[in-house]
Structures are given as structure tokens and as C-alpha cells.
Coordinates of C-alpha atoms in Angstrom, one line a residue:
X1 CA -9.8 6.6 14.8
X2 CA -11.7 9.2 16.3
X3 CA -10.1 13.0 16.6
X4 CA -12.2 14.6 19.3
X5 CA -12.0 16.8 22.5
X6 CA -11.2 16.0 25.4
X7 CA -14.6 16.6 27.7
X8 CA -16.3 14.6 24.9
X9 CA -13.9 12.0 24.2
X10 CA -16.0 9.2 26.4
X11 CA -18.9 9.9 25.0
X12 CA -17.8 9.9 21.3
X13 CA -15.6 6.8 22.0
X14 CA -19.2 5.4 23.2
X15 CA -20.9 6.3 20.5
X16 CA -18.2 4.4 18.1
X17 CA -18.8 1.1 20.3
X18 CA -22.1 1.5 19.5
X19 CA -21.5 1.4 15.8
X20 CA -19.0 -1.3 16.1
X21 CA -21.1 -4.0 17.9
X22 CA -23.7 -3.3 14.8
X23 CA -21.3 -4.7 12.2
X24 CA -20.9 -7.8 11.3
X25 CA -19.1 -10.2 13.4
X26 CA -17.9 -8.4 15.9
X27 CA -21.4 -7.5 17.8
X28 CA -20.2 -9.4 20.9
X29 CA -20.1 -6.3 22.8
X30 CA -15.9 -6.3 23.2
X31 CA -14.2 -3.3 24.8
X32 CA -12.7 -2.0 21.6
X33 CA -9.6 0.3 22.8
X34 CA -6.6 1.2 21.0
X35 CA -5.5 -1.5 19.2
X36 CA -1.6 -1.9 18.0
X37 CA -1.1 -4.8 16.1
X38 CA 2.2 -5.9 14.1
X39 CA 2.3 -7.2 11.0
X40 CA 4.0 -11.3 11.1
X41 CA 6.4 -12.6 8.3
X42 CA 4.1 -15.0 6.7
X43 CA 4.5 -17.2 3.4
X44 CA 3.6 -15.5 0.4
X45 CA -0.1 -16.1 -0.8
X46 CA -2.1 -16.0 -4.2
X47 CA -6.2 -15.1 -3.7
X48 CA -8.0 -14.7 -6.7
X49 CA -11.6 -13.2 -6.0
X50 CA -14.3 -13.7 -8.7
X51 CA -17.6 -11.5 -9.7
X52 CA -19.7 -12.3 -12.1
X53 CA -20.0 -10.1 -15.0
X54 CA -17.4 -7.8 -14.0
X55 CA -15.5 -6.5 -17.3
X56 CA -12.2 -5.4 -15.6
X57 CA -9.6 -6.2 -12.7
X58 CA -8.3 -5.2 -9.8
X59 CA -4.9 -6.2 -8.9
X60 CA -2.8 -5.7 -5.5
X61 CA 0.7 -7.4 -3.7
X62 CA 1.9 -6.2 -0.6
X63 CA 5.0 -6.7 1.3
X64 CA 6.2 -6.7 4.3
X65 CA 8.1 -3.6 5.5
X66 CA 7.9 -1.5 8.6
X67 CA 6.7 0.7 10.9
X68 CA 7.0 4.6 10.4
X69 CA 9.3 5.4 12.8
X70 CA 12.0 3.4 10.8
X71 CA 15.1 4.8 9.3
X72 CA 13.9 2.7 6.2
X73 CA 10.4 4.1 5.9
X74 CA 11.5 7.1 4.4
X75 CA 13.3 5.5 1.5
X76 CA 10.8 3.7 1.0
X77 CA 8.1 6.3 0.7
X78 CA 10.3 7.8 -1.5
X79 CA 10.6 4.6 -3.7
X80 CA 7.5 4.2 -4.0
X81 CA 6.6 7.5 -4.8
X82 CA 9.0 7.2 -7.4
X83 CA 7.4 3.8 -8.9
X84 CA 4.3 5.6 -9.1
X85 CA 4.5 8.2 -11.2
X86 CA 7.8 7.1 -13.3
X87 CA 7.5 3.5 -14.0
X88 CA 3.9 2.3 -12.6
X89 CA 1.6 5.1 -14.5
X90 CA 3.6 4.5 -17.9
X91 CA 3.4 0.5 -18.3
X92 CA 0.2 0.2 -16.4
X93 CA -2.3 3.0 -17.1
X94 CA -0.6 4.9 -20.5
X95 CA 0.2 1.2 -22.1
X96 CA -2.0 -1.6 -20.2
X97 CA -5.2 0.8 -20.7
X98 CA -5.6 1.0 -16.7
X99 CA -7.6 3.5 -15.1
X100 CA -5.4 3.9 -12.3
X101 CA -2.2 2.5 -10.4
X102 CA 0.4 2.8 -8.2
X103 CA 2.6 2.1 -5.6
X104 CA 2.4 3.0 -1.8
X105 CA 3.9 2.6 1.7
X106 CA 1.8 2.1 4.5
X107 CA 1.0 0.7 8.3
X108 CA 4.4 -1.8 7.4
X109 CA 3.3 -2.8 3.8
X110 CA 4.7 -1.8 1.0
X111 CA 2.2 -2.5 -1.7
X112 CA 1.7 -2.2 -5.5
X113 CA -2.0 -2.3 -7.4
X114 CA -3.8 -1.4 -10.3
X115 CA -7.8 -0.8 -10.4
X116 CA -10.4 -0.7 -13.4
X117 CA -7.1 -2.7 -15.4
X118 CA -8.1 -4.8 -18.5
X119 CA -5.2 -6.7 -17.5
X120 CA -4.3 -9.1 -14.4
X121 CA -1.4 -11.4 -14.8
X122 CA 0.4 -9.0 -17.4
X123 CA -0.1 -6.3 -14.2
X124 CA 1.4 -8.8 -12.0
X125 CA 4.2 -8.9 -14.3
X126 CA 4.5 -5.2 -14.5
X127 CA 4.5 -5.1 -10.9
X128 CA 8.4 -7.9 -11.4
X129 CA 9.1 -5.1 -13.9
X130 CA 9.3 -2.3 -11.2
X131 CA 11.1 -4.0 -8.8
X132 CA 13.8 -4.7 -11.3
X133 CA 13.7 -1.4 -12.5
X134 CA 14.5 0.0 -9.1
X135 CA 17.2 -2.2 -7.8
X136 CA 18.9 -1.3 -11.2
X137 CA 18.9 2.3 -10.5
X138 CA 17.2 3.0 -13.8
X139 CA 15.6 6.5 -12.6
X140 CA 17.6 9.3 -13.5
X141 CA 18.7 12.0 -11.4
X142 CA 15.5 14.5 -12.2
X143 CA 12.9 11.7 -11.6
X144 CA 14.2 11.4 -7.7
X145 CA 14.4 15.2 -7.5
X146 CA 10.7 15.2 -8.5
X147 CA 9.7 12.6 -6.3
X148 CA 10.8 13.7 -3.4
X149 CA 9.6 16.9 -4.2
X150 CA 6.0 15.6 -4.6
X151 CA 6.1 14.1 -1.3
X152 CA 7.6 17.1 0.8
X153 CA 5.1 19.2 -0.9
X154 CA 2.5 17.0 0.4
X155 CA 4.3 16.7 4.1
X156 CA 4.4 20.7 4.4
X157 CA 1.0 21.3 2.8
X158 CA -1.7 22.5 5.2
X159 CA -3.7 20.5 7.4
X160 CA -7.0 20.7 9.6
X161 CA -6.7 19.8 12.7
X162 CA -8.6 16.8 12.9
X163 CA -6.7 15.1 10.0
X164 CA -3.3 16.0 12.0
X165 CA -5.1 14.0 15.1
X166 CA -5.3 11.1 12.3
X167 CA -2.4 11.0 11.0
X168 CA -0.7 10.8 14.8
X169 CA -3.0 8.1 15.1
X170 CA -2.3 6.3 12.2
X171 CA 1.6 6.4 11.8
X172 CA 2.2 7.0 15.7
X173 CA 4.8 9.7 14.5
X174 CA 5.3 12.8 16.8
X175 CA 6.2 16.0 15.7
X176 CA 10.8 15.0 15.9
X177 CA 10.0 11.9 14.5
X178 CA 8.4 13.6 11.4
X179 CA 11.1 16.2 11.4
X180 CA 13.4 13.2 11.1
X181 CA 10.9 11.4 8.3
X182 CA 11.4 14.2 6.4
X183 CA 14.6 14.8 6.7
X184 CA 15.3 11.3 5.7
X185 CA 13.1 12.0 2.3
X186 CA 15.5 15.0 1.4
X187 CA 18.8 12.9 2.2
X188 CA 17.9 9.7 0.4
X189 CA 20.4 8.7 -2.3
X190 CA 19.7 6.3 -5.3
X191 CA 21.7 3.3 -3.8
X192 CA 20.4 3.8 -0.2
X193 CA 16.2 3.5 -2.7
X194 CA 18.4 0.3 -4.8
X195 CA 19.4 -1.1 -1.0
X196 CA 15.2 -1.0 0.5
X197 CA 13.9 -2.3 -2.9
X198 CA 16.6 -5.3 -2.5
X199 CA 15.7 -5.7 1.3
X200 CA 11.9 -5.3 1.6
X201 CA 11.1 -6.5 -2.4
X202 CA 13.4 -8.9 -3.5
X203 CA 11.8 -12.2 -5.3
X204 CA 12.4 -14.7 -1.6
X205 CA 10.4 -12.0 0.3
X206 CA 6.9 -13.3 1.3
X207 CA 4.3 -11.5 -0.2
X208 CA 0.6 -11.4 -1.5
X209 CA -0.9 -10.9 -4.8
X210 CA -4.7 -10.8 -5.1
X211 CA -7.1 -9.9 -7.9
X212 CA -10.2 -9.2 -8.0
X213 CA -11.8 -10.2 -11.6
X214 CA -14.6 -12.0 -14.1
X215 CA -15.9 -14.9 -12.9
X216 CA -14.6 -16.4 -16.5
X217 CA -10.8 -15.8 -15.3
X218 CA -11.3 -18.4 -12.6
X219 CA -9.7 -21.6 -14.4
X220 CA -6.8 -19.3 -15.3
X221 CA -6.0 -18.4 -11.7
X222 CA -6.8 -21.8 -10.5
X223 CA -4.4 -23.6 -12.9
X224 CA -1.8 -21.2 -11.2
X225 CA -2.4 -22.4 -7.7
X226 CA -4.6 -19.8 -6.8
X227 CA -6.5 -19.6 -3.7
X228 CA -10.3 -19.1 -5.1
X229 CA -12.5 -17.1 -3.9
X230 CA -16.1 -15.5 -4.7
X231 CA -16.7 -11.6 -3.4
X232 CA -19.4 -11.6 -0.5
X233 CA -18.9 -14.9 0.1
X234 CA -16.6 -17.0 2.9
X235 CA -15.1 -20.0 1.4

């Protein structure tokens, strides 16, 4: 994205050709323009990546959800919001000895992941654990208060102009279609978050789970029926 005035916007747009055609695979010298692109149902997939030497995991699924503008992307926020701080930070980082995790909404995924994690299938498993735990409604009342507190707090917080021009960008919301988005983050009940985590996360959903660990883990994942795959390298 690139947030810029108006009388310089062809040159600036030039100027991020330029550094396009210099990257990899894609120095063909294409007319980049704005580019909208949706995201296809597609069967659910299992990539393990290896390095060598590398002591800890990193762990990620993603679902399908959708777009921004959707009366469901609200909840959803919202939900995983809620994951993040109330289920995912507990069993993940407090218990499994993570360094981070979490949950998030975005560009029609809704993904989970975990990063510097000892752990990689007993994430995974973690990640079943969350799901469960929201489509049973086992938040209490506080916990969605504060959720949807954090993320209000974050929609109303000041911001620069050019990372306004971003965000536009990014979600393609306008300034009524926010309004809504927020509104729908204030009015969302706990059977309307146990309705999208049924919908978008149940277990027939298509997803992806991929992890990025040791080079010694590789059996493991292959025994699973994981795709195999070695980082900086196309198999």
C-alpha cells in the first residue's frame, strides 16, 4: 500500500514498480495496480517447514472467514480477541512455555499461532481446545466485557494519517461501515461469538496448519501426512 498525496501519487506508485520488479520472481516488468483478490474454499492442508538447528516452533492454522464489511466480522474480531488473551495466552504461553500466541481476524482468515513455542503438535491441540472452549460458551460475562473493551479502545485510539490511508486500504472499510463494525463489537452476545465459532471453525471447515520447526521433527510430521518442506527452499 502506499498512503501518499495526490500530485505525487504517480510518481511514488513508480517508484514502488521499481522496487517490485527487483524482487524475486516477479521482475517481469507487470503493471502492478490495485489488486483485490478473494480468498477460495480449498481442502484443508498440513505443511511442515524444517530448519536446521532451530531449538523452538512456530505454529499457525487459518480459516476461512470473510471480508470486513461482513455482519460476521465483528463477532469474530471479537472472538478472537477473546481467545487471545482468555484461553490462548494461559494454555499456550503461561503453561506450554511459549513466548507468544494468539488468535486473530484478518483479510477473510481467521487464524490461530504460537511463535518461539517449545511445543508444536501439543499447540495444535491447544488450538482444538479453543475452539471447543468457545462454542461452549465457557467465557464468563467479565471476559467479553473486557474483550470488547480492548478492541474499542484500540478502534477509538488515535491515528496518523497515513496509517488511516492503510487501514482503508487494507480492510476497504469507509468511515459508516466502521461505525457499523463497531457497533457490531458493542452489540455482540455470547451465543451470536458460540454461532461464528460453529460456522467459520467447526472441525469439517477446511483449514491449514503449518509449523515451522527442527529439522529433527521431520519424521514426526511426515508420519502424520505432512506436506515437507525445507525454509528457503522450493520443493
Amino acid at each position: 500500500a502506499v498512503v501518499s498525496t495526490q500530485s505525487t501519487g504517480d510518481e511514488n506508485l513508480e517508484a514502488l514498480s521499481q522496487l517490485l520488479r527487483g524482487v524475486p520472481d516477479i521482475r517481469s516488468g507487470k503493471d502492478y495496480g490495485i489488486i483485490t483478490r478473494d480468498i477460495v474454499a480449498v481442502e484443508s492442508v498440513n505443511e511442515f517447514v524444517k530448519i536446521n538447528n532451530l531449538g523452538v516452533n512456530f505454529c499457525a492454522r487459518s480459516y476461512r472467514a470473510v471480508a470486513a464489511s461482513h455482519p460476521d466480522s465483528p463477532t469474530l474480531t471479537l472472538l478472537a480477541s477473546l481467545l487471545s488473551s482468555k484461553f490462548l495466552h494461559r494454555e499456550i504461553r503461561e503453561k506450554g512455555g511459549a513466548y507468544g500466541s494468539g488468535a486473530m481476524m484478518n483479510q477473510q482468515a481467521f487464524s490461530f499461532f504460537s511463535y518461539r513455542d517449545p511445543n508444536n503438535l501439543a499447540t495444535l491441540s491447544v488450538f482444538d481446545q479453543a475452539v471447543d472452549w468457545a462454542n461452549q460458551g465457557s467465557f464468563t460475562d467479565q471476559q467479553l466485557q473486557e474483550a470488547k473493551i480492548s478492541i474499542i479502545g484500540k478502534l477509538d485510539a488515535p491515528t496518523a494519517p497515513g496509517a488511516r490511508g492503510v487501514a482503508e486500504f487494507l480492510g476497504g472499510l469507509d468511515f459508516d461501515q466502521r461505525q457499523a463494525f463497531r457497533t457490531g463489537i458493542l452489540n455482540a452476545s455470547r451465543s451470536e461469538i458460540q454461532e461464528v465459532a460453529a460456522r467459520y471453525l467447526s472441525g469439517d471447515q477446511p483449514h491449514g496448519n503449518v509449523v515451522v520447526g527442527a529439522e529433527t521433527e521431520t519424521s514426526k510430521f511426515r508420519d502424520l501426512g505432512y506436506g515437507i518442506d525445507t525454509f528457503g527452499q522450493n520443493n
